[in-house]
Each structure stands twice: as C-alpha cells, then as structure tokens.
Coordinates of C-alpha atoms in Angstrom, one line a residue:
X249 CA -16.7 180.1 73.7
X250 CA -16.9 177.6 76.7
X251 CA -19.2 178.0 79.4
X252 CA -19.5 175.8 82.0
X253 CA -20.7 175.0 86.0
X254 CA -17.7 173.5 86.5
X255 CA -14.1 174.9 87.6
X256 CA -12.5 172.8 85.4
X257 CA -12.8 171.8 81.5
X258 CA -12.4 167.7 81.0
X259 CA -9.3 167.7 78.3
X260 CA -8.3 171.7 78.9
X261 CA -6.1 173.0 81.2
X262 CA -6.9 176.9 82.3
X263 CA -3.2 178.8 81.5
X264 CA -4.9 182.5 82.1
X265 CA -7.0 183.7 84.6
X266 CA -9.3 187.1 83.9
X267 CA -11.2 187.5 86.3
X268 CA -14.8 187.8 87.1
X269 CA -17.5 188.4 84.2
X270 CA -21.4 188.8 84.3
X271 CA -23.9 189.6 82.6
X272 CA -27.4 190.6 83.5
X273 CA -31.0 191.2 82.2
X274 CA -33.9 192.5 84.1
X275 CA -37.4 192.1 83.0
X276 CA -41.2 193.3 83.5
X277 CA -44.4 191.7 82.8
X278 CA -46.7 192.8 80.9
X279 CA -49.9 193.9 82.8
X280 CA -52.3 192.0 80.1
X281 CA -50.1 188.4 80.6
X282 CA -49.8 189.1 84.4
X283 CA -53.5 188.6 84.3
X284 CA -53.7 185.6 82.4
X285 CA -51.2 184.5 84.5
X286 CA -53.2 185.2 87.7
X287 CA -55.9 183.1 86.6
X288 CA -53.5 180.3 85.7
X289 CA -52.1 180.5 89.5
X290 CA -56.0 179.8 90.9
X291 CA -56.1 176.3 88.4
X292 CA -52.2 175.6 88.5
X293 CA -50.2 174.6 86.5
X294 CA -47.0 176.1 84.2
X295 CA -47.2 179.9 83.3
X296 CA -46.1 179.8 80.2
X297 CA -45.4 183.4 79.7
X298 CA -43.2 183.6 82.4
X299 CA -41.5 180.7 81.6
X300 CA -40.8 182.3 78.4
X301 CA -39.7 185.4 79.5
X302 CA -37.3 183.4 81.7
X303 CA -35.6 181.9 79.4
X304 CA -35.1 185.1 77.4
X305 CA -33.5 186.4 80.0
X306 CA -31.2 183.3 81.1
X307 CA -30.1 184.1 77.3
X308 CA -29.8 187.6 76.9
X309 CA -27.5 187.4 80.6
X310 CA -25.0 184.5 79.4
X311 CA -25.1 186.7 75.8
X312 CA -23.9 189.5 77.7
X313 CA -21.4 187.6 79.8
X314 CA -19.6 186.1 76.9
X315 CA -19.2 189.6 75.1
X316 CA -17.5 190.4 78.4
X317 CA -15.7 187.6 78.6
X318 CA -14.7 187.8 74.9
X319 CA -13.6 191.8 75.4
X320 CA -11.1 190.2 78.0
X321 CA -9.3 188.0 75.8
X322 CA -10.9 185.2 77.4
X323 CA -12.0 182.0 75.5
X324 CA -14.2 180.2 78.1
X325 CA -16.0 181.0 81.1
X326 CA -15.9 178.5 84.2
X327 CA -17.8 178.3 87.3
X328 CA -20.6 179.9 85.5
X329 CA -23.6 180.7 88.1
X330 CA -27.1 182.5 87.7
X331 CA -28.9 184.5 90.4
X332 CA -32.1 185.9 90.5
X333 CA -33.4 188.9 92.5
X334 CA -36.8 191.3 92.1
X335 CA -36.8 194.9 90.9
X336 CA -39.1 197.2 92.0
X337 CA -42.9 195.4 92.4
X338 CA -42.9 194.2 88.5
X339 CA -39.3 193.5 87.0
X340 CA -36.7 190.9 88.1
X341 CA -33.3 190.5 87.5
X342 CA -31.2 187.4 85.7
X343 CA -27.5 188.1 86.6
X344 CA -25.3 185.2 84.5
X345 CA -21.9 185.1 86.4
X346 CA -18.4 183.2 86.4
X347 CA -14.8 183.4 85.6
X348 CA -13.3 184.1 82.5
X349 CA -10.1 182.2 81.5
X350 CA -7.9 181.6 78.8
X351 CA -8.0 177.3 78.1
X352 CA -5.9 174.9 75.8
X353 CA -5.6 171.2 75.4
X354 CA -3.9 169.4 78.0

C-alpha cells in the first residue's frame, strides 16, 4: 500500500476515488515515566519516553488507516495528514488521515 503527503503519485495516475480514511490511537502516560519525565523538563533536553510513545502511536494510526483503506478496495492513500489533540488530563490522541484511492501506472 502507498501512502503519501502528496495528492498525487509521481508515475501513477489515481482512476478511483474512496473517500476519506483515518485511523487513530490515543495514549496515556504512565504515572512512574511522567515523573522521570518531569525531572527531565527542569534539565532539558529529549523525553525519551514520550518520544517513544509517539511514535507508537504515529504507527498504530497509519496501521489502522491502511486496514481501512484496504477494506475499501483501495491500494494507496494520498494526502495523508496527522493531527494531534489531548484527552482528558493524561491521554492524547494521534488521528492518521487521507484519501483512499485506487492508482495504476501512467
């Protein structure tokens, strides 16, 4: 499967249009890194944990967008995008979206 920023795939033209897909993950800390991290804010530098958990996320949302995309009859996704918003006082929420569409070579 394809995914891209872009609205358009160099060497693919887009024949079928889907529709929108997403796919989303939301995330808590964990009260004993949340400390750790705390005391890394008052040195600075990177929190590693929460870079980690991050990325896990990122992951797990595109994961869940392809399946989407895939359940569609869809082969790539375009115009991918990623937003980020807090839940609650301890979680946030990746949400991986774009447009599923059906591509062959030009």
């Amino acid at each position: 499967m394809i995914v891209t920023t872009t609205s358009h795939i160099p060497g693919k033209k887009i024949v079928k249009t889907f529709g929108l897909v997403r796919g989303n993950s939301i995330r808590t800390r964990h009260i004993g890194k949340d400390i750790m991290a705390g005391l890394k804010n008052l040195v600075g530098g990177e929190i590693l944990q929460y870079t980690k958990l991050m990325a896990e996320s990122r992951e797990q949302s595109l994961d869940r967008m392809r399946t989407e995309a895939i359940r569609l009859g869809a082969n790539a996704v375009v115009s991918t995008r990623f937003a980020t918003s807090q839940v609650m006082g301890t979680a946030a929420e990746l949400l991986a979206y774009g447009t599923a569409v059906w591509v062959e070579d030009e």
